[in-house]
Short mmCIF file of C-alpha atoms and ligand atoms in Angstrom, two decimals:
data_model
loop_
_atom_site.label_atom_id
_atom_site.label_comp_id
_atom_site.label_asym_id
_atom_site.label_seq_id
_atom_site.Cartn_x
_atom_site.Cartn_y
_atom_site.Cartn_z
CA MET I 1 46.66 10.51 -43.83
CA THR I 2 42.94 10.43 -43.07
CA ASP I 3 40.83 13.47 -41.77
CA PRO I 4 40.37 12.17 -37.96
CA THR I 5 37.07 14.18 -37.72
CA THR I 6 35.43 12.31 -40.55
CA SER I 7 36.75 8.53 -40.03
CA ARG I 8 34.31 5.96 -38.64
CA PRO I 9 33.72 6.01 -35.18
CA GLU I 10 36.23 3.39 -34.03
CA ALA I 11 39.18 4.91 -36.13
CA ARG I 12 38.41 8.31 -35.09
CA MET I 13 38.67 6.81 -31.57
CA HIS I 14 41.77 5.17 -32.21
CA ALA I 15 43.63 8.39 -33.68
CA VAL I 16 42.50 10.35 -30.77
CA LEU I 17 42.42 8.28 -27.57
CA PRO I 18 43.80 4.77 -28.91
CA GLU I 19 42.10 3.45 -25.74
CA THR I 20 41.81 -0.74 -25.54
CA ALA I 21 39.97 -3.18 -23.37
CA ASP I 22 43.46 -3.76 -22.09
CA THR I 23 43.38 -0.49 -20.28
CA VAL I 24 40.46 -0.77 -18.64
CA ASP I 25 41.30 -4.41 -17.74
CA GLU I 26 44.47 -3.03 -16.28
CA VAL I 27 42.75 -0.31 -14.11
CA LEU I 28 39.59 -2.94 -13.01
CA ASP I 29 42.30 -5.58 -12.23
CA TYR I 30 43.75 -3.16 -9.70
CA ALA I 31 40.47 -1.59 -8.44
CA ARG I 32 39.50 -5.34 -7.66
CA ARG I 33 42.78 -6.44 -6.01
CA ARG I 34 42.53 -3.38 -3.86
CA ALA I 35 39.00 -3.62 -3.08
CA LEU I 36 39.32 -7.30 -1.75
CA ALA I 37 42.70 -6.81 -0.02
CA THR I 38 42.65 -7.05 3.51
CA ASP I 39 46.23 -6.58 4.43
CA ILE I 40 46.91 -3.00 2.93
CA PRO I 41 49.55 -2.04 5.59
CA LEU I 42 48.95 1.80 6.84
CA ASP I 43 51.74 3.15 4.67
CA GLN I 44 52.79 6.67 5.38
CA ALA I 45 53.70 10.01 3.60
CA LEU I 46 56.78 10.15 1.68
CA ARG I 47 58.83 13.43 0.94
CA PRO I 48 58.36 15.19 -2.30
CA ARG I 49 61.91 14.54 -3.29
CA ASP I 50 61.65 10.75 -2.39
CA LEU I 51 58.42 10.80 -4.82
CA GLU I 52 60.40 12.21 -7.32
CA ARG I 53 63.21 9.80 -7.28
CA LEU I 54 61.02 6.85 -6.90
CA ALA I 55 58.12 8.09 -9.42
CA GLY I 56 59.98 10.27 -11.85
CA ARG I 57 58.27 11.70 -14.62
CA THR I 58 55.27 10.02 -15.82
CA VAL I 59 53.68 12.74 -17.67
CA THR I 60 54.96 12.65 -21.04
CA PRO I 61 54.21 13.68 -24.87
CA GLY I 62 54.01 9.89 -25.74
CA GLY I 63 52.65 8.53 -22.50
CA ILE I 64 53.84 5.64 -20.71
CA GLY I 65 51.11 3.49 -21.10
CA ALA I 66 48.41 2.18 -18.90
CA ARG I 67 50.32 -0.94 -17.51
CA ARG I 68 53.16 1.28 -16.47
CA ALA I 69 51.06 3.76 -15.11
CA THR I 70 49.28 1.49 -12.95
CA ALA I 71 52.30 -0.31 -11.84
CA VAL I 72 53.36 3.37 -10.79
CA PHE I 73 50.47 3.94 -8.92
CA GLU I 74 50.31 0.88 -7.48
CA ASN I 75 53.71 0.18 -6.25
CA ILE I 76 55.02 3.87 -5.33
CA LEU I 77 51.81 6.25 -5.32
CA ALA I 78 49.32 4.53 -3.12
CA PRO I 79 51.66 3.37 -0.63
CA ALA I 80 52.62 6.88 -0.14
CA CYS I 81 48.90 7.41 1.24
CA LEU I 82 47.64 6.54 4.48
CA THR I 83 45.14 3.59 4.45
CA THR I 84 42.68 5.64 5.75
CA ASP I 85 40.38 2.54 6.05
CA HIS I 86 43.00 0.65 7.66
CA PRO I 87 41.44 -0.58 11.14
CA GLY I 88 44.27 1.04 13.18
CA TYR I 89 43.79 4.50 11.69
CA LEU I 90 42.54 6.27 14.36
CA SER I 91 43.01 9.82 13.90
CA PHE I 92 40.71 12.80 12.50
CA ILE I 93 37.33 11.03 11.25
CA PRO I 94 38.78 7.68 9.50
CA SER I 95 36.91 6.57 6.73
CA ALA I 96 35.22 2.77 6.33
CA PRO I 97 33.42 2.19 2.82
CA SER I 98 31.85 -0.94 2.47
CA LYS I 99 33.08 -3.16 -0.41
CA ALA I 100 29.69 -2.68 -1.87
CA ALA I 101 30.10 1.02 -1.74
CA SER I 102 33.68 1.29 -2.72
CA ALA I 103 32.99 -0.99 -5.98
CA PHE I 104 29.89 0.68 -6.89
CA ASP I 105 32.04 4.09 -7.23
CA VAL I 106 33.49 2.68 -9.96
CA ILE I 107 30.30 2.16 -11.91
CA VAL I 108 29.52 5.99 -10.85
CA SER I 109 32.58 6.70 -13.01
CA ALA I 110 32.44 4.02 -15.59
CA SER I 111 28.64 5.72 -16.56
CA SER I 112 29.52 9.00 -17.14
CA VAL I 113 26.04 9.88 -15.02
CA TYR I 114 25.54 13.57 -14.58
CA GLY I 115 23.84 13.80 -11.31
CA GLY I 116 23.05 18.01 -11.79
CA SER I 117 19.64 18.02 -13.31
CA TRP I 118 16.82 15.37 -13.58
CA VAL I 119 16.60 15.47 -17.40
CA GLU I 120 20.10 14.41 -17.53
CA GLY I 121 20.39 11.95 -14.74
CA SER I 122 16.96 11.24 -13.65
CA GLY I 123 17.55 7.39 -12.41
CA ALA I 124 20.27 8.08 -10.26
CA VAL I 125 18.70 11.26 -8.75
CA TYR I 126 15.64 8.80 -7.85
CA ALA I 127 18.18 6.33 -6.15
CA GLU I 128 19.91 9.48 -4.20
CA ASN I 129 16.43 10.66 -3.18
CA GLU I 130 15.16 7.63 -1.96
CA VAL I 131 18.56 7.47 0.60
CA LEU I 132 17.82 11.22 1.31
CA HIS I 133 14.08 10.49 2.05
CA TRP I 134 14.95 7.65 4.15
CA LEU I 135 17.48 9.74 6.19
CA ALA I 136 15.27 12.49 6.48
CA ALA I 137 12.45 9.95 8.20
CA GLU I 138 15.38 8.74 10.55
CA PHE I 139 15.93 12.18 11.74
CA GLY I 140 12.20 12.68 12.29
CA LEU I 141 11.99 15.69 9.41
CA PRO I 142 8.59 15.91 7.84
CA GLN I 143 7.55 14.35 4.09
CA GLY I 144 8.41 17.06 2.30
CA ALA I 145 12.24 17.40 3.32
CA GLY I 146 14.64 16.43 0.63
CA GLY I 147 18.28 17.78 -0.17
CA VAL I 148 21.45 16.91 -1.99
CA PHE I 149 24.51 14.96 -2.06
CA MET I 150 27.36 17.49 -1.93
CA GLN I 151 31.23 17.04 -1.75
CA GLY I 152 31.82 17.13 2.00
CA GLY I 153 30.42 18.87 5.33
CA THR I 154 32.28 22.25 4.81
CA ILE I 155 30.44 23.10 1.32
CA GLY I 156 27.20 21.28 2.98
CA ASN I 157 27.40 23.46 6.21
CA LEU I 158 28.15 26.66 3.75
CA SER I 159 25.28 25.72 1.20
CA ALA I 160 22.73 25.49 4.20
CA LEU I 161 24.05 29.07 5.72
CA VAL I 162 23.82 30.71 2.57
CA THR I 163 20.11 29.18 2.01
CA ALA I 164 19.10 30.64 5.63
CA ARG I 165 20.68 33.73 4.91
CA ASP I 166 18.61 34.20 1.62
CA VAL I 167 15.54 33.49 4.03
CA ALA I 168 16.27 35.93 6.15
CA ARG I 169 16.94 38.47 3.47
CA ARG I 170 13.88 37.98 1.85
CA ARG I 171 12.04 38.09 4.94
CA PHE I 172 13.49 41.54 5.62
CA ALA I 173 12.55 42.72 1.93
CA ASP I 174 9.17 41.52 2.35
CA GLU I 175 8.60 43.50 5.22
CA GLY I 176 10.37 46.35 3.93
CA ARG I 177 12.76 46.33 6.55
CA GLU I 178 16.37 47.59 6.24
CA ARG I 179 18.88 44.80 6.36
CA PRO I 180 21.07 44.62 9.51
CA SER I 181 24.61 46.14 8.84
CA ARG I 182 26.26 42.47 9.29
CA TRP I 183 24.39 39.27 9.36
CA ILE I 184 25.12 36.95 12.07
CA VAL I 185 25.45 33.09 12.86
CA VAL I 186 25.30 31.61 16.08
CA CYS I 187 27.15 28.50 16.70
CA SER I 188 28.93 26.75 20.32
CA ALA I 189 32.58 28.01 20.63
CA GLU I 190 33.03 24.09 19.84
CA ALA I 191 31.52 24.21 16.39
CA HIS I 192 33.30 22.67 13.40
CA SER I 193 36.04 24.90 11.66
CA SER I 194 34.20 24.77 8.79
CA ILE I 195 31.46 27.14 10.15
CA ALA I 196 33.85 29.80 10.71
CA SER I 197 35.20 28.98 7.30
CA ALA I 198 31.47 29.54 5.82
CA ALA I 199 31.29 32.71 7.95
CA ASP I 200 34.52 34.05 6.17
CA VAL I 201 33.20 32.94 3.17
CA MET I 202 30.00 34.63 3.34
CA ASP I 203 31.52 37.68 5.05
CA VAL I 204 28.92 37.29 7.89
CA GLN I 205 30.09 37.71 11.92
CA ILE I 206 29.98 34.60 13.88
CA VAL I 207 29.09 34.84 17.60
CA GLY I 208 30.87 31.57 19.60
CA VAL I 209 28.24 31.06 22.48
CA PRO I 210 29.91 29.18 25.74
CA THR I 211 29.08 25.64 26.23
CA GLY I 212 27.83 24.54 29.61
CA ALA I 213 30.07 22.53 32.04
CA ASP I 214 29.15 19.26 30.21
CA GLY I 215 30.65 20.51 26.89
CA ARG I 216 27.23 21.05 25.04
CA LEU I 217 25.41 24.17 23.92
CA HIS I 218 22.56 24.79 25.72
CA GLY I 219 19.08 26.90 24.59
CA ASP I 220 19.34 29.37 27.02
CA ALA I 221 22.82 30.23 26.13
CA VAL I 222 21.44 30.75 22.48
CA ALA I 223 18.56 32.55 23.91
CA ALA I 224 20.79 35.12 25.67
CA ALA I 225 23.10 35.48 22.23
CA LEU I 226 19.73 36.06 20.22
CA ASP I 227 18.34 38.85 22.76
CA GLU I 228 22.09 40.36 22.44
CA HIS I 229 22.05 40.31 18.70
CA GLY I 230 18.65 40.26 17.61
CA ASP I 231 17.27 40.12 14.06
CA ALA I 232 20.66 40.18 12.89
CA VAL I 233 21.15 36.52 13.55
CA PHE I 234 20.01 34.63 10.46
CA ALA I 235 21.10 31.23 11.73
CA VAL I 236 21.74 29.10 14.86
CA VAL I 237 24.23 25.88 14.34
CA ALA I 238 24.25 23.11 16.49
CA THR I 239 26.27 20.54 16.25
CA GLY I 240 25.05 16.74 16.34
CA GLY I 241 28.42 15.25 17.52
CA THR I 242 31.84 17.48 17.80
CA THR I 243 34.43 16.18 15.82
CA ASN I 244 37.20 16.52 18.65
CA PHE I 245 35.09 14.72 21.50
CA GLY I 246 31.52 13.45 19.76
CA ILE I 247 29.76 15.53 22.07
CA VAL I 248 26.01 16.12 21.11
CA ASP I 249 24.57 19.54 21.89
CA ASP I 250 21.54 19.80 23.33
CA ILE I 251 19.48 20.42 20.34
CA ALA I 252 15.95 20.32 22.00
CA SER I 253 16.71 23.19 24.07
CA ILE I 254 18.12 25.06 21.41
CA ALA I 255 15.41 23.94 18.94
CA ALA I 256 12.83 25.41 21.27
CA VAL I 257 14.45 28.79 21.04
CA THR I 258 14.81 29.10 17.51
CA HIS I 259 11.31 27.72 16.78
CA GLU I 260 9.85 30.52 18.94
CA ARG I 261 12.02 33.26 17.48
CA GLY I 262 11.60 31.98 13.97
CA VAL I 263 15.55 31.66 13.23
CA TRP I 264 16.78 29.07 11.18
CA LEU I 265 18.53 25.98 12.66
CA HIS I 266 21.21 24.35 11.13
CA ILE I 267 22.46 20.85 12.48
CA ASP I 268 25.97 20.06 11.65
CA GLY I 269 25.76 16.44 12.35
CA ALA I 270 28.60 15.56 9.62
CA TYR I 271 30.25 13.03 12.04
CA GLY I 272 27.83 11.95 14.34
CA LEU I 273 24.19 12.36 13.13
CA ALA I 274 24.79 8.92 11.68
CA ALA I 275 24.39 7.38 15.30
CA MET I 276 20.69 8.56 15.33
CA LEU I 277 20.29 5.26 12.83
CA VAL I 278 20.70 3.33 16.46
CA GLU I 279 17.30 3.38 18.14
CA ARG I 280 18.90 3.81 21.70
CA MET I 281 20.88 6.83 20.40
CA ARG I 282 17.55 8.70 19.50
CA PRO I 283 17.14 10.64 22.70
CA THR I 284 20.48 11.95 22.70
CA PHE I 285 19.41 13.98 19.46
CA ALA I 286 15.83 14.95 20.55
CA GLY I 287 15.07 18.12 18.72
CA VAL I 288 16.52 17.40 15.38
CA GLU I 289 13.30 16.61 13.93
CA LEU I 290 12.84 20.52 14.43
CA ALA I 291 15.73 21.41 12.21
CA ASP I 292 15.34 23.73 8.86
CA SER I 293 18.48 22.10 7.65
CA VAL I 294 20.90 19.11 8.63
CA ILE I 295 23.98 17.63 7.05
CA VAL I 296 25.56 14.11 7.75
CA ASP I 297 28.54 12.97 5.91
CA PRO I 298 28.75 9.41 4.45
CA HIS I 299 32.11 9.31 3.79
CA LYS I 300 32.44 9.49 7.78
CA TRP I 301 29.92 7.15 9.52
CA LEU I 302 27.70 5.78 6.68
CA PHE I 303 30.68 3.50 5.37
CA ALA I 304 30.48 5.49 1.90
CA PRO I 305 34.02 6.24 -0.03
CA PHE I 306 35.04 9.82 -0.10
CA ASP I 307 33.50 12.25 -0.86
CA ALA I 308 29.74 12.68 0.20
CA CYS I 309 27.68 14.98 2.55
CA ALA I 310 23.81 14.51 2.71
CA LEU I 311 22.50 17.95 3.11
CA ILE I 312 18.76 17.92 3.81
CA TYR I 313 16.37 20.94 3.86
CA ARG I 314 12.90 20.78 5.73
CA ASP I 315 11.45 22.68 3.05
CA PRO I 316 13.80 22.43 -0.05
CA THR I 317 11.64 25.16 -2.07
CA VAL I 318 13.57 27.76 0.07
CA ALA I 319 16.85 26.12 -1.23
CA PHE I 320 16.08 26.05 -4.81
CA ARG I 321 15.20 29.61 -4.37
CA ALA I 322 18.45 30.61 -3.12
CA HIS I 323 21.08 28.31 -5.12
CA THR I 324 19.34 28.00 -8.71
CA GLN I 325 21.92 29.18 -11.46
CA HIS I 326 20.59 31.11 -14.19
CA ALA I 327 22.32 31.45 -17.49
CA GLU I 328 20.65 31.45 -20.82
CA TYR I 329 22.11 28.07 -21.54
CA LEU I 330 20.52 26.58 -18.50
CA ASP I 331 17.24 27.94 -19.14
CA THR I 332 15.64 24.52 -20.62
CA LEU I 333 16.48 22.92 -17.17
CA THR I 334 15.93 25.88 -14.67
CA GLU I 335 12.20 26.37 -16.25
CA ALA I 336 11.29 23.11 -15.97
CA ALA I 337 9.60 21.86 -12.98
CA ASP I 338 11.56 18.96 -12.14
CA TRP I 339 14.03 18.13 -9.26
CA ASN I 340 17.57 19.60 -10.11
CA PRO I 341 20.05 18.74 -7.48
CA SER I 342 22.63 21.15 -8.54
CA ASP I 343 20.04 24.00 -7.25
CA LEU I 344 19.96 22.78 -3.75
CA GLY I 345 23.63 23.99 -2.81
CA ILE I 346 26.64 25.39 -4.44
CA GLN I 347 27.47 23.74 -7.47
CA LEU I 348 26.65 23.03 -10.87
CA THR I 349 28.23 20.05 -12.32
CA ARG I 350 27.62 17.22 -10.12
CA ARG I 351 28.77 13.70 -9.70
CA ALA I 352 26.16 11.46 -8.56
CA ARG I 353 28.07 10.56 -5.37
CA GLY I 354 25.22 9.37 -3.43
CA LEU I 355 25.14 6.37 -5.34
CA PRO I 356 27.64 4.38 -3.65
CA LEU I 357 25.81 4.78 -0.37
CA TRP I 358 22.81 3.80 -2.10
CA PHE I 359 24.09 0.57 -3.67
CA SER I 360 25.38 -0.16 -0.42
CA LEU I 361 22.08 0.19 1.69
CA ALA I 362 20.12 -1.49 -1.27
CA THR I 363 22.90 -4.27 -0.95
CA HIS I 364 22.88 -4.70 2.76
CA GLY I 365 19.54 -3.35 4.00
CA THR I 366 19.35 -0.56 6.71
CA GLU I 367 19.44 -3.16 9.64
CA ARG I 368 22.86 -3.74 8.80
CA TYR I 369 23.75 -0.34 8.98
CA ARG I 370 22.63 0.24 12.31
CA GLU I 371 24.58 -2.68 13.52
CA ALA I 372 27.36 -1.43 11.88
CA ILE I 373 27.28 1.59 13.76
CA ASP I 374 26.32 0.53 17.21
CA TYR I 375 29.93 -1.58 17.15
CA GLY I 376 31.25 1.88 16.84
CA ILE I 377 29.64 2.96 20.22
CA HIS I 378 29.94 -0.28 21.95
CA LEU I 379 33.37 -0.40 21.37
CA ALA I 380 34.39 3.08 22.62
CA ARG I 381 32.79 2.58 25.51
CA ARG I 382 34.38 -0.53 26.34
CA ILE I 383 37.88 0.60 25.71
CA ALA I 384 37.05 3.69 27.60
CA ASP I 385 35.89 1.48 30.67
CA GLU I 386 39.53 -0.32 29.89
CA ILE I 387 41.22 3.58 29.94
CA ALA I 388 39.51 4.36 32.92
CA ALA I 389 40.78 1.41 35.09
CA ARG I 390 44.48 1.31 33.70
CA PRO I 391 46.89 2.85 36.01
CA GLY I 392 48.85 5.93 34.38
CA PHE I 393 45.92 6.67 32.01
CA SER I 394 42.95 8.90 32.57
CA LEU I 395 40.05 9.29 30.43
CA VAL I 396 39.44 13.09 29.48
CA ARG I 397 35.42 12.55 28.81
CA ASP I 398 33.18 10.08 29.15
CA PRO I 399 32.28 9.01 25.26
CA GLN I 400 29.12 10.16 24.15
CA LEU I 401 29.22 8.70 20.60
CA SER I 402 32.63 7.01 19.12
CA VAL I 403 35.30 9.22 19.96
CA VAL I 404 37.41 8.60 23.27
CA VAL I 405 39.69 11.13 24.27
CA PHE I 406 42.35 10.42 27.20
CA ARG I 407 45.98 11.09 28.14
CA ARG I 408 49.06 8.85 29.38
CA ASP I 409 49.53 10.60 32.91
CA GLY I 410 52.89 12.83 32.90
CA TRP I 411 53.37 12.45 29.34
CA THR I 412 54.57 15.72 27.24
CA LEU I 413 53.75 16.58 23.78
CA ALA I 414 56.94 15.16 22.56
CA ASP I 415 56.47 11.96 24.31
CA TYR I 416 53.21 11.75 22.40
CA ASP I 417 54.92 12.78 19.19
CA ARG I 418 57.59 10.04 19.65
CA TRP I 419 55.02 7.33 20.25
CA SER I 420 52.94 8.12 17.75
CA GLN I 421 55.81 8.09 14.97
CA LYS I 422 57.00 4.58 16.35
CA LEU I 423 53.24 3.21 16.20
CA LEU I 424 53.17 4.51 12.51
CA ASP I 425 56.53 3.49 11.99
CA ASP I 426 55.79 0.07 13.06
CA GLN I 427 52.38 -0.27 10.84
CA ILE I 428 50.13 -0.56 13.81
CA GLY I 429 48.25 2.29 14.17
CA PHE I 430 47.71 5.89 13.10
CA VAL I 431 46.98 7.98 15.85
CA VAL I 432 48.11 11.22 16.39
CA PRO I 433 47.98 13.72 19.37
CA SER I 434 45.41 16.06 19.77
CA SER I 435 44.81 18.85 22.67
CA HIS I 436 42.18 19.74 25.25
CA ALA I 437 42.08 22.84 27.05
CA GLY I 438 45.77 23.41 26.03
CA GLU I 439 46.97 20.31 27.14
CA PRO I 440 48.31 17.34 24.92
CA VAL I 441 45.76 14.32 24.86
CA VAL I 442 45.32 11.30 22.19
CA ARG I 443 41.97 10.87 20.86
CA PHE I 444 40.56 7.21 19.29
CA ALA I 445 38.11 8.24 16.86
CA ILE I 446 36.36 4.67 16.20
CA ILE I 447 34.33 4.13 12.87
CA ASN I 448 35.46 0.99 11.23
CA PRO I 449 33.90 -2.28 12.16
CA MET I 450 37.34 -3.70 11.32
CA THR I 451 38.83 -2.12 14.25
CA THR I 452 39.01 -4.19 17.40
CA TYR I 453 39.15 -4.31 21.04
CA GLU I 454 42.12 -6.37 20.87
CA LEU I 455 44.02 -3.88 18.70
CA LEU I 456 42.96 -0.84 20.81
CA VAL I 457 44.42 -2.92 23.71
CA GLU I 458 47.84 -3.22 21.80
CA ILE I 459 47.55 0.22 21.35
CA LEU I 460 47.34 1.16 24.55
CA ASP I 461 49.88 -1.41 25.69
CA SER I 462 52.60 0.47 23.49
CA MET I 463 52.39 3.40 25.83
CA GLU I 464 53.08 1.70 28.93
C1 LIG E 501 34.21 16.43 9.34
C2 LIG E 501 33.13 17.58 9.89
C3 LIG E 501 33.04 18.88 9.05
C4 LIG E 501 33.61 18.86 7.78
O1 LIG E 501 33.15 17.87 6.59
P1 LIG E 501 34.15 17.71 5.66
O2 LIG E 501 33.19 16.70 4.53
O3 LIG E 501 35.53 17.50 6.04
O4 LIG E 501 34.23 19.09 4.62
C5 LIG E 501 32.19 19.53 9.66
N1 LIG E 501 31.68 19.45 10.81
C6 LIG E 501 31.56 18.43 11.37
C7 LIG E 501 31.39 18.20 12.95
C8 LIG E 501 32.78 17.48 11.20
O5 LIG E 501 33.17 16.38 12.07
#
């Protein structure tokens, strides 16, 4: 037998991983079918033992081959995954990647781009930065603003808060003052669970400030929290569109307070900040331009596939200081004055996960994006009016963005559960009950341009 480490490259490849064009074709053919399909059912989860029975053992010493593995995925595993880009998927936050973005994600994989450093991925990083700078300008941030695409909003929020705490620590050190015994992050009582998760990971205290009667966090409440907790507060988080209701905090009044007191302002806009791309929505987000950091998830309302969060800093240099990893084998990277995306958040190896969004924006242009987002806002308004007018239904709150929360009068949680399961069994919609003030409600989160008014009315009719 020949020694595989010395044989010719083709022979070596064959000896180690016998892959042929057929393998690639098998996968890309399926990718093409899936990307272009318009009739993929909603599907639903199967139980582990059903999957065991149907899929059986696929990881074997000899392998089952690309054809069979693809078939197992297409026919058994994929139908056991909810179709999150189905027009009737209205729970949590749906996904609605453009075909351009989904297809380009395949190229990101096929190209083995390393997106962590400029030396390795300058072309990809350049394109990602063009998108980040465009977003920063849309949000009113100054010229020098910049950032990185992270895995998701949870990691984006954590990375931003770690930077904020680092800035506070350095300030205390520079001023020769003793650090507070416990750092504090202030946010609204309605802030996303990822803020509490970040506080937990960082072992800092979280102070949840009550919102006003309008459900929004306001500057005066933040000022009171800062009065009470003083310098121990290293950051204030305002939400640019809560996940549950799509409520945008009163960012302008909060920014005025943080600005005056020199406290870091982070905007969690994972879901909602995309609405700033719609001109008439801008006033709702006044004050974002004063933020020290913001996040928005392209995999939510910017029509990109899972998973991507754009994390943008007003002054990226402070983020580099907080996040750059130092190691002997990395010195050649970290000692250069290059823009290394890994150094702006918690990660090292990095997929160039901003590229699908870049390609989609480059393909369609920014105007189409504005229209696609506006569609969701209009549709939410229209169906909210229908709900308000329908006997037996009541709107819990006027939608600010594209989340509509309502109740079917008199229904218990068990009623909602039964109806929700039937709606999924009938493959019409995926709408799970939510709760508000201890009471069960339903919620439409509208992101997908394929979701129609008629479909939403059909879902309301199914509750009659
Ligand atoms: C979805 C969401 C997050 C978390 O983002 P992931 O990408 O799911 O980690 C954080 N904040 C808000 C407001 C969100 O809607």
